[in-house]
mmCIF file of C-alpha atoms in Angstrom:
data_model
loop_
_atom_site.group_PDB
_atom_site.id
_atom_site.type_symbol
_atom_site.label_atom_id
_atom_site.label_comp_id
_atom_site.label_asym_id
_atom_site.label_seq_id
_atom_site.Cartn_x
_atom_site.Cartn_y
_atom_site.Cartn_z
ATOM 1 C CA THR Z 65 126.745 110.819 101.244
ATOM 2 C CA VAL Z 66 128.277 107.859 99.552
ATOM 3 C CA GLU Z 67 128.989 109.687 96.231
ATOM 4 C CA GLN Z 68 130.860 112.250 97.911
ATOM 5 C CA ASN Z 69 132.968 109.858 99.689
ATOM 6 C CA VAL Z 70 133.767 107.598 96.599
ATOM 7 C CA GLY Z 71 134.371 110.702 94.418
ATOM 8 C CA PHE Z 72 136.826 112.403 96.951
ATOM 9 C CA THR Z 73 139.770 111.537 95.159
ATOM 10 C CA LEU Z 74 138.349 112.797 91.907
ATOM 11 C CA TYR Z 75 137.190 115.888 93.268
ATOM 12 C CA GLU Z 76 140.644 116.744 94.892
ATOM 13 C CA HIS Z 77 142.889 115.585 92.058
ATOM 14 C CA HIS Z 78 140.886 116.068 89.094
ATOM 15 C CA PRO Z 79 139.238 119.534 89.471
ATOM 16 C CA HIS Z 80 138.906 119.608 85.620
ATOM 17 C CA MET Z 81 136.510 116.864 85.615
ATOM 18 C CA SER Z 82 132.588 117.933 85.432
ATOM 19 C CA LYS Z 83 130.555 116.663 88.302
ATOM 20 C CA GLU Z 84 128.196 114.784 85.865
ATOM 21 C CA ARG Z 85 131.712 112.882 84.779
ATOM 22 C CA VAL Z 86 132.456 112.398 88.576
ATOM 23 C CA ARG Z 87 129.028 110.849 89.329
ATOM 24 C CA ALA Z 88 129.183 108.671 86.333
ATOM 25 C CA ARG Z 89 132.503 107.148 87.522
ATOM 26 C CA VAL Z 90 131.381 107.059 91.271
ATOM 27 C CA THR Z 91 128.146 105.054 89.775
ATOM 28 C CA GLU Z 92 130.389 102.834 87.937
ATOM 29 C CA SER Z 93 132.567 101.957 90.792
ATOM 30 C CA LEU Z 94 129.642 101.464 93.125
ATOM 31 C CA ARG Z 95 128.171 99.089 90.464
ATOM 32 C CA ARG Z 96 131.746 96.935 90.413
ATOM 33 C CA VAL Z 97 131.082 96.529 94.305
ATOM 34 C CA GLY Z 98 127.586 95.418 94.103
ATOM 35 C CA LEU Z 99 126.300 98.433 95.312
ATOM 36 C CA SER Z 100 124.473 100.087 92.639
ATOM 37 C CA GLY Z 101 121.766 102.850 93.673
ATOM 38 C CA ILE Z 102 123.107 103.922 97.103
ATOM 39 C CA GLU Z 103 124.846 107.123 96.127
ATOM 40 C CA GLU Z 104 122.672 109.495 98.162
ATOM 41 C CA ARG Z 105 122.768 107.263 101.306
ATOM 42 C CA TYR Z 106 124.978 108.432 104.369
ATOM 43 C CA PRO Z 107 127.248 105.910 105.800
ATOM 44 C CA SER Z 108 124.896 105.809 109.250
ATOM 45 C CA GLU Z 109 122.469 104.282 106.808
ATOM 46 C CA LEU Z 110 124.885 101.391 105.688
ATOM 47 C CA SER Z 111 125.538 97.861 107.182
ATOM 48 C CA GLY Z 112 129.358 97.112 108.112
ATOM 49 C CA GLY Z 113 129.684 94.765 105.025
ATOM 50 C CA MET Z 114 128.244 97.648 102.783
ATOM 51 C CA ARG Z 115 130.675 100.293 104.443
ATOM 52 C CA LYS Z 116 133.598 97.980 103.557
ATOM 53 C CA ARG Z 117 132.380 97.697 99.827
ATOM 54 C CA VAL Z 118 132.115 101.407 99.434
ATOM 55 C CA ALA Z 119 135.745 101.912 100.949
ATOM 56 C CA LEU Z 120 136.662 99.528 98.286
ATOM 57 C CA ALA Z 121 134.706 101.540 95.472
ATOM 58 C CA ARG Z 122 136.772 104.745 96.915
ATOM 59 C CA ALA Z 123 139.964 102.899 96.617
ATOM 60 C CA ILE Z 124 139.636 101.560 93.158
ATOM 61 C CA ILE Z 125 137.795 104.647 91.426
ATOM 62 C CA THR Z 126 139.636 106.095 88.373
ATOM 63 C CA SER Z 127 139.211 109.251 86.348
ATOM 64 C CA GLY Z 128 139.051 106.983 83.251
ATOM 65 C CA ASP Z 129 141.359 109.403 80.993
ATOM 66 C CA ALA Z 130 143.586 107.503 78.428
ATOM 67 C CA PRO Z 131 147.269 107.816 78.599
ATOM 68 C CA PRO Z 132 149.074 110.183 76.670
ATOM 69 C CA PRO Z 133 150.301 109.484 73.010
ATOM 70 C CA GLY Z 134 153.580 107.767 72.937
ATOM 71 C CA GLN Z 135 153.112 106.620 76.739
ATOM 72 C CA SER Z 136 152.505 102.963 77.133
ATOM 73 C CA PRO Z 137 151.902 101.149 80.652
ATOM 74 C CA LYS Z 138 154.537 98.784 81.597
ATOM 75 C CA SER Z 139 154.607 95.116 80.563
ATOM 76 C CA PHE Z 140 153.391 92.554 82.994
ATOM 77 C CA ALA Z 141 156.702 91.175 83.767
ATOM 78 C CA GLU Z 142 157.827 94.938 84.713
ATOM 79 C CA LEU Z 143 154.922 95.528 86.846
ATOM 80 C CA ARG Z 144 155.241 92.154 88.775
ATOM 81 C CA ASP Z 145 158.931 92.998 89.391
ATOM 82 C CA SER Z 146 158.276 96.439 90.704
ATOM 83 C CA ALA Z 147 155.594 95.005 93.058
ATOM 84 C CA LYS Z 148 157.872 92.374 94.435
ATOM 85 C CA LYS Z 149 160.742 94.695 95.097
ATOM 86 C CA TRP Z 150 158.209 97.168 96.728
ATOM 87 C CA VAL Z 151 156.844 94.249 99.304
ATOM 88 C CA ASP Z 152 160.650 93.220 99.893
ATOM 89 C CA GLU Z 153 161.960 96.856 100.732
ATOM 90 C CA LYS Z 154 159.072 98.409 102.393
ATOM 91 C CA VAL Z 155 156.868 95.230 103.969
ATOM 92 C CA LEU Z 156 159.471 92.864 104.910
ATOM 93 C CA ARG Z 157 161.849 95.301 106.139
ATOM 94 C CA SER Z 158 159.311 97.322 108.206
ATOM 95 C CA LEU Z 159 157.910 93.822 109.854
ATOM 96 C CA ASP Z 160 160.773 92.067 110.380
ATOM 97 C CA GLY Z 161 162.206 94.102 113.092
ATOM 98 C CA ASP Z 162 162.777 94.096 116.656
ATOM 99 C CA ASP Z 163 159.290 95.351 117.743
ATOM 100 C CA ASP Z 164 157.027 93.201 119.543
ATOM 101 C CA ASP Z 165 153.522 94.667 119.831
ATOM 102 C CA GLY Z 166 152.418 91.398 121.887
ATOM 103 C CA ASP Z 167 149.617 91.078 119.332
ATOM 104 C CA ALA Z 168 147.961 87.806 118.097
ATOM 105 C CA THR Z 169 149.139 86.255 114.721
ATOM 106 C CA THR Z 170 148.645 88.285 111.685
ATOM 107 C CA VAL Z 171 149.015 87.423 108.214
ATOM 108 C CA ALA Z 172 150.094 89.922 105.436
ATOM 109 C CA ALA Z 173 149.196 88.744 102.004
ATOM 110 C CA ALA Z 174 150.823 90.344 99.102
ATOM 111 C CA ALA Z 175 149.662 89.848 95.429
ATOM 112 C CA ALA Z 176 151.054 91.491 92.051
ATOM 113 C CA ALA Z 177 148.284 93.171 90.248
ATOM 114 C CA ALA Z 178 149.179 93.502 86.593
ATOM 115 C CA ASP Z 179 147.422 91.508 83.871
ATOM 116 C CA ALA Z 180 148.505 91.088 80.292
ATOM 117 C CA GLN Z 181 145.680 93.327 79.005
ATOM 118 C CA ALA Z 182 147.949 96.353 80.354
ATOM 119 C CA SER Z 183 149.625 96.519 77.040
ATOM 120 C CA ASN Z 184 146.595 97.697 75.634
ATOM 121 C CA GLY Z 185 146.199 100.717 77.520
ATOM 122 C CA GLY Z 186 145.053 102.101 80.709
ATOM 123 C CA ASP Z 187 143.988 104.972 83.157
ATOM 124 C CA GLU Z 188 146.315 108.246 83.184
ATOM 125 C CA MET Z 189 146.963 107.712 86.949
ATOM 126 C CA ASP Z 190 150.252 107.369 89.267
ATOM 127 C CA GLU Z 191 151.124 103.773 89.753
ATOM 128 C CA GLU Z 192 149.768 102.637 92.982
ATOM 129 C CA ILE Z 193 149.802 99.914 95.435
ATOM 130 C CA ILE Z 194 146.775 99.296 97.211
ATOM 131 C CA LEU Z 195 146.599 98.583 101.094
ATOM 132 C CA TYR Z 196 143.724 96.393 102.491
ATOM 133 C CA ASP Z 197 143.518 96.298 106.151
ATOM 134 C CA GLU Z 198 141.275 93.328 107.217
ATOM 135 C CA PRO Z 199 139.250 93.750 104.149
ATOM 136 C CA THR Z 200 136.986 90.777 105.227
ATOM 137 C CA ALA Z 201 136.780 90.845 108.869
ATOM 138 C CA GLY Z 202 133.026 90.466 110.350
ATOM 139 C CA LEU Z 203 131.581 89.479 106.925
ATOM 140 C CA ASP Z 204 129.709 86.191 106.255
ATOM 141 C CA PRO Z 205 131.624 83.743 103.809
ATOM 142 C CA VAL Z 206 129.576 84.757 100.952
ATOM 143 C CA SER Z 207 130.496 88.470 101.223
ATOM 144 C CA SER Z 208 134.131 87.767 102.058
ATOM 145 C CA THR Z 209 134.210 85.865 98.665
ATOM 146 C CA LEU Z 210 132.749 88.479 96.834
ATOM 147 C CA VAL Z 211 135.155 90.929 98.363
ATOM 148 C CA GLU Z 212 138.226 88.835 97.792
ATOM 149 C CA ASN Z 213 137.069 88.115 94.055
ATOM 150 C CA LEU Z 214 136.451 92.264 93.663
ATOM 151 C CA MET Z 215 140.370 92.583 94.892
ATOM 152 C CA ARG Z 216 141.470 90.270 92.062
ATOM 153 C CA ASP Z 217 139.325 91.528 89.465
ATOM 154 C CA ILE Z 218 140.398 95.096 90.308
ATOM 155 C CA SER Z 219 143.949 94.518 90.377
ATOM 156 C CA ASN Z 220 143.624 92.933 86.794
ATOM 157 C CA GLU Z 221 141.548 95.532 85.245
ATOM 158 C CA CYS Z 222 143.484 98.574 86.593
ATOM 159 C CA THR Z 223 146.705 98.817 84.896
ATOM 160 C CA HIS Z 224 147.732 101.566 87.078
ATOM 161 C CA ILE Z 225 147.951 99.482 90.240
ATOM 162 C CA LEU Z 226 151.279 97.712 90.681
ATOM 163 C CA ALA Z 227 150.124 95.444 93.581
ATOM 164 C CA TYR Z 228 147.927 95.082 96.550
ATOM 165 C CA VAL Z 229 148.824 94.393 100.060
ATOM 166 C CA VAL Z 230 146.162 92.640 102.218
ATOM 167 C CA VAL Z 231 146.293 92.514 106.430
ATOM 168 C CA THR Z 232 144.251 89.578 107.295
ATOM 169 C CA HIS Z 233 143.172 86.764 109.673
ATOM 170 C CA GLN Z 234 140.908 85.373 107.424
ATOM 171 C CA ALA Z 235 142.128 81.731 106.064
ATOM 172 C CA SER Z 236 139.767 82.319 102.862
ATOM 173 C CA THR Z 237 141.326 85.704 102.013
ATOM 174 C CA ILE Z 238 144.644 84.118 102.090
ATOM 175 C CA ARG Z 239 143.785 81.262 99.963
ATOM 176 C CA ASN Z 240 141.553 83.381 97.311
ATOM 177 C CA ALA Z 241 143.317 86.748 97.495
ATOM 178 C CA ALA Z 242 146.906 86.401 97.696
ATOM 179 C CA ASP Z 243 149.746 84.956 95.648
ATOM 180 C CA ARG Z 244 152.483 85.477 98.375
ATOM 181 C CA VAL Z 245 151.947 85.126 102.048
ATOM 182 C CA ILE Z 246 154.056 86.800 104.656
ATOM 183 C CA PHE Z 247 152.930 85.224 108.147
ATOM 184 C CA LEU Z 248 153.893 87.421 111.156
ATOM 185 C CA HIS Z 249 153.558 86.471 114.783
ATOM 186 C CA GLU Z 250 154.411 88.641 118.067
ATOM 187 C CA GLY Z 251 155.919 91.268 115.329
ATOM 188 C CA ARG Z 252 158.129 88.921 113.481
ATOM 189 C CA VAL Z 253 158.003 87.283 110.127
ATOM 190 C CA VAL Z 254 157.973 83.417 111.059
ATOM 191 C CA TRP Z 255 157.177 82.186 107.289
ATOM 192 C CA GLU Z 256 157.039 83.251 104.054
ATOM 193 C CA GLY Z 257 155.634 81.356 100.912
ATOM 194 C CA ARG Z 258 153.176 81.110 98.121
ATOM 195 C CA SER Z 259 149.588 80.896 98.802
ATOM 196 C CA GLU Z 260 149.308 77.483 97.574
ATOM 197 C CA GLU Z 261 151.933 76.428 100.229
ATOM 198 C CA PHE Z 262 149.890 77.704 103.162
ATOM 199 C CA ASP Z 263 147.575 74.725 103.547
ATOM 200 C CA THR Z 264 150.978 72.335 103.130
ATOM 201 C CA SER Z 265 153.402 74.044 105.135
ATOM 202 C CA ASP Z 266 155.185 71.817 107.876
ATOM 203 C CA VAL Z 267 156.030 74.933 110.142
ATOM 204 C CA PRO Z 268 154.077 74.239 113.166
ATOM 205 C CA ILE Z 269 152.515 77.879 113.824
ATOM 206 C CA VAL Z 270 151.322 78.019 109.997
ATOM 207 C CA ARG Z 271 149.956 74.444 110.259
ATOM 208 C CA GLN Z 272 147.913 75.493 113.406
ATOM 209 C CA PHE Z 273 146.390 78.695 111.925
ATOM 210 C CA SER Z 274 145.724 77.239 108.865
ATOM 211 C CA ARG Z 275 143.580 74.218 110.507
ATOM 212 C CA GLY Z 276 141.982 76.500 113.167
ATOM 213 C CA SER Z 277 143.640 74.226 115.522
ATOM 214 C CA LEU Z 278 143.980 74.831 119.459
ATOM 215 C CA ASP Z 279 147.163 72.849 119.816
ATOM 216 C CA GLY Z 280 150.578 74.622 118.633
ATOM 217 C CA PRO Z 281 152.242 77.647 119.446
ATOM 218 C CA ILE Z 282 149.464 80.218 119.115
ATOM 219 C CA LYS Z 283 147.861 80.210 122.527
ATOM 220 C CA SER Z 284 144.348 81.908 122.821
ATOM 221 C CA ALA Z 285 144.107 84.797 125.214
#
């Protein structure tokens, strides 16, 4: 069921939690993604967009435990520095290689996920980086905006999340959900910049992609 899927992490890693408490966390997580009341449904009963949001609810569910006495979450600056270092070392190093998979242009958008309120406390969970693989593909514009806003909200509210990394072909997701953009073409990094620079870049391939133009380096199959 949806409840079992969304609550999987808590069932597996927090065996001390009662079923009632897990159900309460599942209900809250589903509410945050706009899917209240579907706990007893099965995946086959959901639309594609609902399945995406259920996956998002599962990714961001937390135990709700308070941090141990004397343990304070990292500051906003520390979280952002850690996130940037992770993206530099793990994402860029792995993508800017010699492999050429011949795939169409993709964009990986990385956004730091800390908030000033982190200093007030948070969940007792390992620090995480959430990876989103085409979270808005196939969604209508309104549903896409909902998911994009949720990614922002979740990263600001969950202090254990250092950052999130998004792989997307959707221009709206780049503009709405990212702080920093890494543009890939044929397995190589061809441009990197802030999301606000995405629409003003003079790099031909980026300009073509952002405008959806048929003229440019990207050739339709």
